[in-house]
Amino acid sequence: MCSVSLSGASARRSGCRAWRYCQALHIMDVCIIRLGAFGDIIHTLPLAADLHAAGHRVHWLCEERWRAIIAGSPVIDRIHTIPRRASMTTLRKIARQLRRSYPFDAVIDAQGLAKSAWWLRGLGSPIRIGFRRGRAREGAWLLSNRRVPAHCTHVIDQQRCLALGLGLRPQGSARTPLPAWPAQRQWAHDWLQEHGLQQPYALNVGAGWPSKVWPQDFQRQFLQLLVNAGQRPLIIWGSPDERQVAEHLQAQVPHSILTPATDIPHLAGLLQHCRLLVSGDTGPLHLAAACACPTLGLFGPVPCERNGPRGRHHRNLQATAPAWERKRAERVDWSKLSPKIVLAAAHSIAHGAHGAS
C-alpha cells in the first residue's frame, strides 16, 4: 500500500481550500466518480471498500453499461448512472437531479479525466477530491480542491490513496467486494456439467487495445497444447469481433469449448468455476482475480507492476513493447511469451492453487 502521508500543510500546498472543513466534518455521503471501464471499475472497488469500512455511505456514478459490475456490492449503497453517449443538456439535467436528491458531502474523481472531473463541479459538493497533475490528465486536477498524489506503483493502491482526501489512511490488503451473483454461479455450474467440464482452463481472446492482444497464432498453439495434455479449454470472448476470433480458434482446435454470449455476472459465474484464466490486460482478467479465480496475465504496453493481479495464485508475464502503445500491435514483441512458456506458467499456477491434476 502507498505510504503517502498528507498533513494539513501539505494539503494546503496542494490547493485544498476545504481541508479544515474536511477534518471537522463527519462525512457520511461520498460519491465515487468512475464512469468506466470494465477493469478500471474493478480496480476502484477497494477504494469503495475502504470508505464503507470507515462508516460512510458510498455512492457511485458510472455509465449505465457498467452498472452490473457493482450492483449488489455490499460496500456500495447507491449507484447513479449516465448514458454512454449523452448531450451536455442531458448531463446537466442529471447533475441537477442528483444535486437536489443527494447533497453529497464529498465527491471523488477516481478517473482523472475531463469527462469525470466535470462531475466534481456538476454534483455541487464542497469537497472535491482528485489526483494531482500528472496522474490526472486533460486538466482534470483544476476542478478538484483536494488533490492527492499518486506515488504508488499499482493502480489499486493509487485509487486507495484517494481516501487520504478525507483524512483516511487505508489499512491492510485491498478488498474487491463484488456482488455474490448466486444465480449466475449456479447457471455456470449447470452449463459446465452439460459439457462434461470441471474446473477447466480458460483463455480470453480479446482486449480493449489491439496492442494488448496475445497473437492469434500463439492462442491457437496454446489451446492445442492444452488439448494435447488432456484438457478441454474454454474460449472466452466479449465483443462481436472477439466472437469471430473465438469461433475461428475453436474450429482450429476442435476439443476446445466456445463459451456462450454472457453478460458480466454470468461471465463471473463461469470464472468462479475455472481452474485458471489466461488473458491479456483487460476486464475479464481483473474480474477473474476479484472472483478468486487464479490468473495468468499476459502484458504488452502497460507494465504488469501497475495493472497486474496480485497474490499467490496470480502471475503476470511481460512482453517487450513501447509504453502505452494502444493501436499498433506490430510494435509489441511477444516472443518471450511463447505458447510453451505460457503453458508452463499456467500449469505452475493451476497446480499451486488446486493441487496436481
C-alpha atoms as a printed R data frame, in Angstrom:
    type eleno elety resid chain resno       x       y       z
1   ATOM     1    CA   MET     A     1   0.000   0.000   0.000
2   ATOM     2    CA   CYS     A     2   1.167   3.530  -0.732
3   ATOM     3    CA   SER     A     3   2.989   5.276   2.104
4   ATOM     4    CA   VAL     A     4   1.843   8.789   1.191
5   ATOM     5    CA   SER     A     5   1.056  10.967   4.199
6   ATOM     6    CA   LEU     A     6  -0.778  14.264   3.799
7   ATOM     7    CA   SER     A     7  -0.574  16.787   6.597
8   ATOM     8    CA   GLY     A     8  -2.748  19.855   6.761
9   ATOM     9    CA   ALA     A     9   0.173  21.933   5.498
10  ATOM    10    CA   SER     A    10   0.827  19.697   2.516
11  ATOM    11    CA   ALA     A    11  -2.876  19.689   1.759
12  ATOM    12    CA   ARG     A    12  -2.934  23.479   1.696
13  ATOM    13    CA   ARG     A    13   0.114  23.489  -0.579
14  ATOM    14    CA   SER     A    14  -1.702  21.120  -2.928
15  ATOM    15    CA   GLY     A    15  -4.539  23.597  -3.312
16  ATOM    16    CA   CYS     A    16  -7.086  22.241  -0.822
17  ATOM    17    CA   ARG     A    17  -9.346  25.062   0.332
18  ATOM    18    CA   ALA     A    18 -11.676  22.665   2.132
19  ATOM    19    CA   TRP     A    19  -9.071  20.870   4.259
20  ATOM    20    CA   ARG     A    20 -10.095  22.249   7.665
21  ATOM    21    CA   TYR     A    21 -13.748  21.715   6.808
22  ATOM    22    CA   CYS     A    22 -12.941  18.149   5.798
23  ATOM    23    CA   GLN     A    23 -11.215  17.499   9.124
24  ATOM    24    CA   ALA     A    24 -14.062  18.913  11.183
25  ATOM    25    CA   LEU     A    25 -16.966  17.342   9.292
26  ATOM    26    CA   HIS     A    26 -18.074  13.775   9.850
27  ATOM    27    CA   ILE     A    27 -18.600  12.962   6.197
28  ATOM    28    CA   MET     A    28 -21.390  10.494   5.531
29  ATOM    29    CA   ASP     A    29 -22.371  10.618   1.845
30  ATOM    30    CA   VAL     A    30 -19.430  10.190  -0.541
31  ATOM    31    CA   CYS     A    31 -19.791   9.755  -4.299
32  ATOM    32    CA   ILE     A    32 -17.079   7.990  -6.294
33  ATOM    33    CA   ILE     A    33 -16.949   9.121  -9.903
34  ATOM    34    CA   ARG     A    34 -15.614   6.275 -12.011
35  ATOM    35    CA   LEU     A    35 -17.572   6.212 -15.266
36  ATOM    36    CA   GLY     A    36 -15.790   3.190 -16.750
37  ATOM    37    CA   ALA     A    37 -14.376   0.986 -17.983
38  ATOM    38    CA   PHE     A    38 -14.642  -2.695 -17.029
39  ATOM    39    CA   GLY     A    39 -11.277  -3.372 -15.400
40  ATOM    40    CA   ASP     A    40 -10.906   0.164 -14.071
41  ATOM    41    CA   ILE     A    41 -14.146  -0.104 -12.111
42  ATOM    42    CA   ILE     A    42 -12.914  -3.334 -10.529
43  ATOM    43    CA   HIS     A    43  -9.639  -1.611  -9.624
44  ATOM    44    CA   THR     A    44 -11.614   1.156  -7.899
45  ATOM    45    CA   LEU     A    45 -13.793  -1.127  -5.759
46  ATOM    46    CA   PRO     A    46 -11.142  -1.343  -2.988
47  ATOM    47    CA   LEU     A    47 -11.496   2.427  -2.525
48  ATOM    48    CA   ALA     A    48 -15.235   1.936  -2.005
49  ATOM    49    CA   ALA     A    49 -14.479  -0.841   0.491
50  ATOM    50    CA   ASP     A    50 -12.181   1.481   2.463
51  ATOM    51    CA   LEU     A    51 -14.787   4.253   2.574
52  ATOM    52    CA   HIS     A    52 -17.506   1.800   3.605
53  ATOM    53    CA   ALA     A    53 -15.295   0.362   6.351
54  ATOM    54    CA   ALA     A    54 -14.866   3.888   7.719
55  ATOM    55    CA   GLY     A    55 -18.635   4.158   8.143
56  ATOM    56    CA   HIS     A    56 -19.513   6.288   5.133
57  ATOM    57    CA   ARG     A    57 -22.431   5.830   2.761
58  ATOM    58    CA   VAL     A    58 -20.843   5.164  -0.601
59  ATOM    59    CA   HIS     A    59 -22.443   6.305  -3.852
60  ATOM    60    CA   TRP     A    60 -21.031   5.529  -7.303
61  ATOM    61    CA   LEU     A    61 -21.522   7.368 -10.595
62  ATOM    62    CA   CYS     A    62 -20.828   5.298 -13.719
63  ATOM    63    CA   GLU     A    63 -22.021   4.679 -17.252
64  ATOM    64    CA   GLU     A    64 -25.130   2.524 -17.417
65  ATOM    65    CA   ARG     A    65 -23.378  -0.310 -19.286
66  ATOM    66    CA   TRP     A    66 -21.045  -0.927 -16.318
67  ATOM    67    CA   ARG     A    67 -23.689  -0.914 -13.606
68  ATOM    68    CA   ALA     A    68 -23.857  -4.704 -13.416
69  ATOM    69    CA   ILE     A    69 -20.261  -4.920 -12.158
70  ATOM    70    CA   ILE     A    70 -21.127  -3.219  -8.874
71  ATOM    71    CA   ALA     A    71 -24.904  -3.595  -8.499
72  ATOM    72    CA   GLY     A    72 -25.317  -5.598  -5.304
73  ATOM    73    CA   SER     A    73 -21.815  -4.996  -3.963
74  ATOM    74    CA   PRO     A    74 -22.009  -4.905  -0.153
75  ATOM    75    CA   VAL     A    75 -19.848  -1.765   0.025
76  ATOM    76    CA   ILE     A    76 -21.920   0.432  -2.305
77  ATOM    77    CA   ASP     A    77 -25.119   1.987  -1.012
78  ATOM    78    CA   ARG     A    78 -26.422   3.577  -4.188
79  ATOM    79    CA   ILE     A    79 -25.468   3.612  -7.875
80  ATOM    80    CA   HIS     A    80 -26.187   6.536 -10.189
81  ATOM    81    CA   THR     A    81 -25.820   6.022 -13.931
82  ATOM    82    CA   ILE     A    82 -25.465   8.125 -17.051
83  ATOM    83    CA   PRO     A    83 -25.869   7.140 -20.714
84  ATOM    84    CA   ARG     A    84 -22.687   6.193 -22.541
85  ATOM    85    CA   ARG     A    85 -23.182   8.965 -25.059
86  ATOM    86    CA   ALA     A    86 -25.260  11.893 -23.866
87  ATOM    87    CA   SER     A    87 -25.523  15.546 -24.781
88  ATOM    88    CA   MET     A    88 -24.380  18.229 -22.353
89  ATOM    89    CA   THR     A    89 -28.025  19.165 -21.931
90  ATOM    90    CA   THR     A    90 -28.780  15.647 -20.692
91  ATOM    91    CA   LEU     A    91 -25.742  15.573 -18.407
92  ATOM    92    CA   ARG     A    92 -26.628  18.927 -16.860
93  ATOM    93    CA   LYS     A    93 -30.167  17.687 -16.228
94  ATOM    94    CA   ILE     A    94 -28.849  14.564 -14.485
95  ATOM    95    CA   ALA     A    95 -26.442  16.671 -12.416
96  ATOM    96    CA   ARG     A    96 -29.274  18.961 -11.275
97  ATOM    97    CA   GLN     A    97 -31.401  15.976 -10.268
98  ATOM    98    CA   LEU     A    98 -28.538  14.452  -8.282
99  ATOM    99    CA   ARG     A    99 -27.768  17.737  -6.523
100 ATOM   100    CA   ARG     A   100 -31.393  18.058  -5.429
101 ATOM   101    CA   SER     A   101 -31.817  14.441  -4.343
102 ATOM   102    CA   TYR     A   102 -28.377  13.657  -2.902
103 ATOM   103    CA   PRO     A   103 -26.444  16.572  -1.398
104 ATOM   104    CA   PHE     A   104 -23.103  14.769  -1.288
105 ATOM   105    CA   ASP     A   105 -20.672  15.700   1.477
106 ATOM   106    CA   ALA     A   106 -17.738  14.810  -0.786
107 ATOM   107    CA   VAL     A   107 -17.134  13.616  -4.329
108 ATOM   108    CA   ILE     A   108 -14.067  11.742  -5.566
109 ATOM   109    CA   ASP     A   109 -12.853  11.743  -9.169
110 ATOM   110    CA   ALA     A   110 -11.250   8.303  -9.403
111 ATOM   111    CA   GLN     A   111 -10.799   8.522 -13.179
112 ATOM   112    CA   GLY     A   112  -8.781  11.700 -13.598
113 ATOM   113    CA   LEU     A   113 -10.111  12.771 -16.995
114 ATOM   114    CA   ALA     A   114 -12.040  15.837 -18.128
115 ATOM   115    CA   LYS     A   115 -15.278  13.868 -18.542
116 ATOM   116    CA   SER     A   116 -15.122  12.598 -14.952
117 ATOM   117    CA   ALA     A   117 -13.805  15.822 -13.422
118 ATOM   118    CA   TRP     A   118 -16.782  17.727 -14.866
119 ATOM   119    CA   TRP     A   119 -18.934  15.918 -12.311
120 ATOM   120    CA   LEU     A   120 -16.839  17.274  -9.437
121 ATOM   121    CA   ARG     A   121 -18.416  20.665 -10.073
122 ATOM   122    CA   GLY     A   122 -21.646  19.282 -11.503
123 ATOM   123    CA   LEU     A   123 -22.568  17.478  -8.275
124 ATOM   124    CA   GLY     A   124 -22.087  20.617  -6.191
125 ATOM   125    CA   SER     A   125 -20.170  19.112  -3.279
126 ATOM   126    CA   PRO     A   126 -17.996  21.396  -1.125
127 ATOM   127    CA   ILE     A   127 -15.220  18.769  -1.060
128 ATOM   128    CA   ARG     A   128 -13.928  17.703  -4.465
129 ATOM   129    CA   ILE     A   129 -11.147  15.127  -4.324
130 ATOM   130    CA   GLY     A   130  -8.956  14.117  -7.233
131 ATOM   131    CA   PHE     A   131  -5.420  13.277  -8.268
132 ATOM   132    CA   ARG     A   132  -2.699  15.856  -8.655
133 ATOM   133    CA   ARG     A   133  -1.441  16.997 -12.014
134 ATOM   134    CA   GLY     A   134   0.467  14.192 -13.698
135 ATOM   135    CA   ARG     A   135  -1.811  11.387 -12.565
136 ATOM   136    CA   ALA     A   136  -4.890  13.420 -13.533
137 ATOM   137    CA   ARG     A   137  -4.972  14.402 -17.214
138 ATOM   138    CA   GLU     A   138  -6.810  16.775 -19.530
139 ATOM   139    CA   GLY     A   139  -6.808  19.492 -16.870
140 ATOM   140    CA   ALA     A   140  -8.917  17.353 -14.522
141 ATOM   141    CA   TRP     A   141  -6.900  18.485 -11.474
142 ATOM   142    CA   LEU     A   142  -8.149  22.052 -11.959
143 ATOM   143    CA   LEU     A   143 -11.677  21.081 -10.865
144 ATOM   144    CA   SER     A   144 -10.690  19.446  -7.574
145 ATOM   145    CA   ASN     A   145  -9.968  21.306  -4.358
146 ATOM   146    CA   ARG     A   146  -8.329  18.375  -2.594
147 ATOM   147    CA   ARG     A   147  -5.529  16.948  -4.687
148 ATOM   148    CA   VAL     A   148  -3.892  13.674  -3.780
149 ATOM   149    CA   PRO     A   149  -0.505  12.495  -5.099
150 ATOM   150    CA   ALA     A   150  -0.241   9.018  -6.573
151 ATOM   151    CA   HIS     A   151   3.258   7.825  -5.716
152 ATOM   152    CA   CYS     A   152   2.180   4.170  -5.588
153 ATOM   153    CA   THR     A   153   3.060   1.849  -8.456
154 ATOM   154    CA   HIS     A   154  -0.063  -0.302  -8.611
155 ATOM   155    CA   VAL     A   155  -3.289   1.231  -9.856
156 ATOM   156    CA   ILE     A   156  -5.315  -0.226  -6.962
157 ATOM   157    CA   ASP     A   157  -3.010   1.449  -4.452
158 ATOM   158    CA   GLN     A   158  -3.312   4.705  -6.388
159 ATOM   159    CA   GLN     A   159  -7.093   4.518  -6.146
160 ATOM   160    CA   ARG     A   160  -6.979   3.727  -2.427
161 ATOM   161    CA   CYS     A   161  -4.790   6.786  -1.852
162 ATOM   162    CA   LEU     A   162  -7.770   8.953  -2.797
163 ATOM   163    CA   ALA     A   163  -9.202   8.185   0.650
164 ATOM   164    CA   LEU     A   164  -6.422  10.381   2.031
165 ATOM   165    CA   GLY     A   165  -8.512  13.276   0.783
166 ATOM   166    CA   LEU     A   166 -10.921  12.512   3.627
167 ATOM   167    CA   GLY     A   167  -8.165  12.055   6.169
168 ATOM   168    CA   LEU     A   168  -8.395   8.255   5.896
169 ATOM   169    CA   ARG     A   169  -5.329   6.058   5.612
170 ATOM   170    CA   PRO     A   170  -6.331   2.715   4.082
171 ATOM   171    CA   GLN     A   171  -5.088  -0.224   6.121
172 ATOM   172    CA   GLY     A   172  -4.436  -3.834   5.198
173 ATOM   173    CA   SER     A   173  -4.730  -5.589   1.867
174 ATOM   174    CA   ALA     A   174  -7.106  -4.371  -0.799
175 ATOM   175    CA   ARG     A   175 -10.549  -5.980  -0.855
176 ATOM   176    CA   THR     A   176 -12.647  -6.146  -4.022
177 ATOM   177    CA   PRO     A   177 -16.179  -6.966  -2.822
178 ATOM   178    CA   LEU     A   178 -18.123  -7.873  -5.942
179 ATOM   179    CA   PRO     A   179 -21.797  -8.868  -5.852
180 ATOM   180    CA   ALA     A   180 -22.395 -12.515  -4.913
181 ATOM   181    CA   TRP     A   181 -24.242 -13.484  -8.144
182 ATOM   182    CA   PRO     A   182 -25.531 -16.879  -6.837
183 ATOM   183    CA   ALA     A   183 -27.952 -17.472  -9.725
184 ATOM   184    CA   GLN     A   184 -25.243 -16.856 -12.309
185 ATOM   185    CA   ARG     A   185 -22.843 -19.133 -10.455
186 ATOM   186    CA   GLN     A   186 -25.447 -21.911 -10.491
187 ATOM   187    CA   TRP     A   187 -26.074 -21.337 -14.211
188 ATOM   188    CA   ALA     A   188 -22.346 -21.685 -14.878
189 ATOM   189    CA   HIS     A   189 -22.179 -24.895 -12.821
190 ATOM   190    CA   ASP     A   190 -25.057 -26.393 -14.808
191 ATOM   191    CA   TRP     A   191 -23.633 -25.281 -18.169
192 ATOM   192    CA   LEU     A   192 -20.236 -26.791 -17.414
193 ATOM   193    CA   GLN     A   193 -21.851 -30.048 -16.293
194 ATOM   194    CA   GLU     A   194 -23.799 -30.227 -19.554
195 ATOM   195    CA   HIS     A   195 -20.484 -30.052 -21.407
196 ATOM   196    CA   GLY     A   196 -18.748 -32.543 -19.129
197 ATOM   197    CA   LEU     A   197 -16.364 -29.925 -17.755
198 ATOM   198    CA   GLN     A   198 -14.998 -29.479 -14.259
199 ATOM   199    CA   GLN     A   199 -12.553 -26.694 -13.382
200 ATOM   200    CA   PRO     A   200 -11.437 -26.072 -16.970
201 ATOM   201    CA   TYR     A   201  -8.604 -23.863 -18.109
202 ATOM   202    CA   ALA     A   202  -9.865 -20.740 -19.892
203 ATOM   203    CA   LEU     A   203  -8.381 -18.387 -22.471
204 ATOM   204    CA   ASN     A   204  -9.765 -14.893 -23.020
205 ATOM   205    CA   VAL     A   205  -9.059 -13.921 -26.630
206 ATOM   206    CA   GLY     A   206  -9.599 -10.157 -26.696
207 ATOM   207    CA   ALA     A   207  -8.739  -6.824 -25.102
208 ATOM   208    CA   GLY     A   208  -9.696  -3.188 -25.418
209 ATOM   209    CA   TRP     A   209  -6.469  -2.234 -27.201
210 ATOM   210    CA   PRO     A   210  -5.154  -4.220 -30.209
211 ATOM   211    CA   SER     A   211  -1.678  -3.986 -28.673
212 ATOM   212    CA   LYS     A   212  -2.838  -5.901 -25.577
213 ATOM   213    CA   VAL     A   213  -3.953  -8.990 -27.506
214 ATOM   214    CA   TRP     A   214  -1.709 -12.055 -27.481
215 ATOM   215    CA   PRO     A   215  -1.166 -13.074 -31.147
216 ATOM   216    CA   GLN     A   216  -3.894 -15.305 -32.517
217 ATOM   217    CA   ASP     A   217  -1.482 -17.991 -33.695
218 ATOM   218    CA   PHE     A   218   0.002 -18.150 -30.191
219 ATOM   219    CA   GLN     A   219  -3.521 -18.541 -28.833
220 ATOM   220    CA   ARG     A   220  -4.177 -21.418 -31.226
221 ATOM   221    CA   GLN     A   221  -0.938 -23.174 -30.290
222 ATOM   222    CA   PHE     A   222  -1.641 -22.714 -26.590
223 ATOM   223    CA   LEU     A   223  -5.124 -24.212 -26.906
224 ATOM   224    CA   GLN     A   224  -3.710 -27.151 -28.866
225 ATOM   225    CA   LEU     A   225  -1.065 -27.766 -26.197
226 ATOM   226    CA   LEU     A   226  -3.790 -27.859 -23.557
227 ATOM   227    CA   VAL     A   227  -5.828 -30.309 -25.636
228 ATOM   228    CA   ASN     A   228  -2.730 -32.463 -26.169
229 ATOM   229    CA   ALA     A   229  -2.367 -32.545 -22.372
230 ATOM   230    CA   GLY     A   230  -5.910 -33.891 -21.997
231 ATOM   231    CA   GLN     A   231  -7.662 -30.607 -21.245
232 ATOM   232    CA   ARG     A   232 -10.787 -29.142 -22.861
233 ATOM   233    CA   PRO     A   233 -10.157 -25.403 -22.510
234 ATOM   234    CA   LEU     A   234 -12.802 -22.710 -22.610
235 ATOM   235    CA   ILE     A   235 -12.515 -19.883 -25.128
236 ATOM   236    CA   ILE     A   236 -13.916 -16.675 -23.647
237 ATOM   237    CA   TRP     A   237 -14.948 -13.724 -25.791
238 ATOM   238    CA   GLY     A   238 -16.862 -10.471 -25.406
239 ATOM   239    CA   SER     A   239 -17.424  -8.322 -28.492
240 ATOM   240    CA   PRO     A   240 -18.700  -9.477 -31.913
241 ATOM   241    CA   ASP     A   241 -15.162  -9.180 -33.301
242 ATOM   242    CA   GLU     A   242 -13.838 -11.325 -30.476
243 ATOM   243    CA   ARG     A   243 -16.533 -13.884 -31.166
244 ATOM   244    CA   GLN     A   244 -15.271 -14.272 -34.732
245 ATOM   245    CA   VAL     A   245 -11.750 -14.857 -33.437
246 ATOM   246    CA   ALA     A   246 -13.035 -17.331 -30.843
247 ATOM   247    CA   GLU     A   247 -15.068 -19.273 -33.413
248 ATOM   248    CA   HIS     A   248 -12.046 -19.460 -35.712
249 ATOM   249    CA   LEU     A   249  -9.879 -20.782 -32.878
250 ATOM   250    CA   GLN     A   250 -12.485 -23.340 -31.864
251 ATOM   251    CA   ALA     A   251 -12.673 -24.581 -35.453
252 ATOM   252    CA   GLN     A   252  -8.888 -24.994 -35.496
253 ATOM   253    CA   VAL     A   253  -8.791 -26.716 -32.097
254 ATOM   254    CA   PRO     A   254 -11.985 -28.832 -32.071
255 ATOM   255    CA   HIS     A   255 -11.711 -30.098 -28.483
256 ATOM   256    CA   SER     A   256 -11.774 -26.565 -27.128
257 ATOM   257    CA   ILE     A   257 -15.142 -25.181 -25.981
258 ATOM   258    CA   LEU     A   258 -16.622 -21.853 -27.042
259 ATOM   259    CA   THR     A   259 -18.480 -20.092 -24.238
260 ATOM   260    CA   PRO     A   260 -21.941 -18.684 -24.970
261 ATOM   261    CA   ALA     A   261 -22.666 -14.976 -25.021
262 ATOM   262    CA   THR     A   262 -22.585 -13.770 -21.422
263 ATOM   263    CA   ASP     A   263 -23.110 -10.568 -19.526
264 ATOM   264    CA   ILE     A   264 -20.639  -9.655 -16.780
265 ATOM   265    CA   PRO     A   265 -22.433 -11.512 -13.933
266 ATOM   266    CA   HIS     A   266 -22.667 -14.735 -15.977
267 ATOM   267    CA   LEU     A   267 -19.024 -14.399 -17.017
268 ATOM   268    CA   ALA     A   268 -18.155 -14.081 -13.330
269 ATOM   269    CA   GLY     A   269 -20.137 -17.251 -12.676
270 ATOM   270    CA   LEU     A   270 -18.051 -19.136 -15.242
271 ATOM   271    CA   LEU     A   271 -14.762 -17.761 -13.954
272 ATOM   272    CA   GLN     A   272 -15.588 -18.868 -10.412
273 ATOM   273    CA   HIS     A   273 -15.585 -22.459 -11.694
274 ATOM   274    CA   CYS     A   274 -12.380 -22.230 -13.771
275 ATOM   275    CA   ARG     A   275  -9.051 -23.700 -12.770
276 ATOM   276    CA   LEU     A   276  -7.209 -20.753 -14.349
277 ATOM   277    CA   LEU     A   277  -7.767 -17.859 -16.754
278 ATOM   278    CA   VAL     A   278  -5.103 -16.799 -19.249
279 ATOM   279    CA   SER     A   279  -5.778 -13.301 -20.539
280 ATOM   280    CA   GLY     A   280  -4.339 -10.011 -21.643
281 ATOM   281    CA   ASP     A   281  -4.736  -6.843 -19.588
282 ATOM   282    CA   THR     A   282  -8.487  -6.420 -19.875
283 ATOM   283    CA   GLY     A   283 -11.712  -6.583 -17.878
284 ATOM   284    CA   PRO     A   284 -12.131 -10.389 -17.694
285 ATOM   285    CA   LEU     A   285  -8.616 -10.768 -16.247
286 ATOM   286    CA   HIS     A   286  -9.369  -8.379 -13.396
287 ATOM   287    CA   LEU     A   287 -12.847  -9.840 -12.902
288 ATOM   288    CA   ALA     A   288 -11.319 -13.304 -12.575
289 ATOM   289    CA   ALA     A   289  -8.842 -12.096  -9.963
290 ATOM   290    CA   ALA     A   290 -11.648 -10.440  -7.993
291 ATOM   291    CA   CYS     A   291 -13.624 -13.716  -8.188
292 ATOM   292    CA   ALA     A   292 -10.683 -15.658  -6.689
293 ATOM   293    CA   CYS     A   293 -10.020 -17.448  -9.981
294 ATOM   294    CA   PRO     A   294  -6.262 -17.985 -10.480
295 ATOM   295    CA   THR     A   295  -4.926 -15.908 -13.378
296 ATOM   296    CA   LEU     A   296  -2.009 -15.658 -15.762
297 ATOM   297    CA   GLY     A   297  -1.841 -12.134 -17.165
298 ATOM   298    CA   LEU     A   298  -0.091 -11.507 -20.484
299 ATOM   299    CA   PHE     A   299   1.013  -7.882 -20.566
300 ATOM   300    CA   GLY     A   300   2.211  -5.804 -23.500
301 ATOM   301    CA   PRO     A   301   2.280  -1.988 -23.488
302 ATOM   302    CA   VAL     A   302   1.145  -1.489 -19.874
303 ATOM   303    CA   PRO     A   303   3.505  -2.558 -17.066
304 ATOM   304    CA   CYS     A   304   2.238  -5.592 -15.179
305 ATOM   305    CA   GLU     A   305   3.611  -3.991 -11.994
306 ATOM   306    CA   ARG     A   306   0.947  -1.322 -12.439
307 ATOM   307    CA   ASN     A   307  -2.095  -3.296 -13.573
308 ATOM   308    CA   GLY     A   308  -1.448  -6.962 -12.922
309 ATOM   309    CA   PRO     A   309  -3.422  -9.090 -10.441
310 ATOM   310    CA   ARG     A   310  -1.513  -9.675  -7.207
311 ATOM   311    CA   GLY     A   311  -1.369 -12.642  -4.866
312 ATOM   312    CA   ARG     A   312  -0.009 -16.168  -4.656
313 ATOM   313    CA   HIS     A   313  -2.432 -17.559  -7.258
314 ATOM   314    CA   HIS     A   314  -1.736 -14.861  -9.830
315 ATOM   315    CA   ARG     A   315   1.240 -14.392 -12.123
316 ATOM   316    CA   ASN     A   316   1.961 -11.874 -14.868
317 ATOM   317    CA   LEU     A   317   4.288 -12.139 -17.861
318 ATOM   318    CA   GLN     A   318   5.574  -9.023 -19.627
319 ATOM   319    CA   ALA     A   319   6.235  -8.707 -23.352
320 ATOM   320    CA   THR     A   320   8.527  -6.071 -24.852
321 ATOM   321    CA   ALA     A   321   6.544  -3.081 -26.051
322 ATOM   322    CA   PRO     A   322   6.590   0.725 -26.236
323 ATOM   323    CA   ALA     A   323   4.890   2.088 -23.121
324 ATOM   324    CA   TRP     A   324   1.163   2.770 -23.530
325 ATOM   325    CA   GLU     A   325   1.075   1.909 -27.237
326 ATOM   326    CA   ARG     A   326  -2.628   1.405 -27.945
327 ATOM   327    CA   LYS     A   327  -3.209   0.504 -31.582
328 ATOM   328    CA   ARG     A   328  -0.037  -0.658 -33.300
329 ATOM   329    CA   ALA     A   329   0.032  -4.292 -32.290
330 ATOM   330    CA   GLU     A   330   3.018  -4.949 -34.552
331 ATOM   331    CA   ARG     A   331   5.194  -2.876 -32.202
332 ATOM   332    CA   VAL     A   332   4.731  -5.401 -29.401
333 ATOM   333    CA   ASP     A   333   7.282  -8.221 -29.255
334 ATOM   334    CA   TRP     A   334   5.503 -11.236 -27.791
335 ATOM   335    CA   SER     A   335   8.362 -13.663 -28.500
336 ATOM   336    CA   LYS     A   336   9.215 -14.014 -24.783
337 ATOM   337    CA   LEU     A   337   5.636 -15.182 -24.192
338 ATOM   338    CA   SER     A   338   5.605 -18.229 -26.444
339 ATOM   339    CA   PRO     A   339   2.795 -20.792 -26.081
340 ATOM   340    CA   LYS     A   340   5.133 -23.269 -24.339
341 ATOM   341    CA   ILE     A   341   6.306 -20.659 -21.831
342 ATOM   342    CA   VAL     A   342   2.727 -19.607 -21.139
343 ATOM   343    CA   LEU     A   343   1.640 -23.239 -20.754
344 ATOM   344    CA   ALA     A   344   4.407 -23.931 -18.233
345 ATOM   345    CA   ALA     A   345   3.435 -20.853 -16.226
346 ATOM   346    CA   ALA     A   346  -0.248 -21.781 -16.406
347 ATOM   347    CA   HIS     A   347   0.403 -25.309 -15.112
348 ATOM   348    CA   SER     A   348   2.554 -23.938 -12.295
349 ATOM   349    CA   ILE     A   349  -0.185 -21.569 -11.116
350 ATOM   350    CA   ALA     A   350  -3.002 -24.084 -11.530
351 ATOM   351    CA   HIS     A   351  -1.173 -26.844  -9.671
352 ATOM   352    CA   GLY     A   352  -0.257 -24.462  -6.879
353 ATOM   353    CA   ALA     A   353  -3.855 -23.322  -6.495
354 ATOM   354    CA   HIS     A   354  -5.670 -26.649  -6.851
355 ATOM   355    CA   GLY     A   355  -3.113 -29.410  -6.495
356 ATOM   356    CA   ALA     A   356  -1.786 -31.511  -9.343
357 ATOM   357    CA   SER     A   357  -4.382 -32.732 -11.809
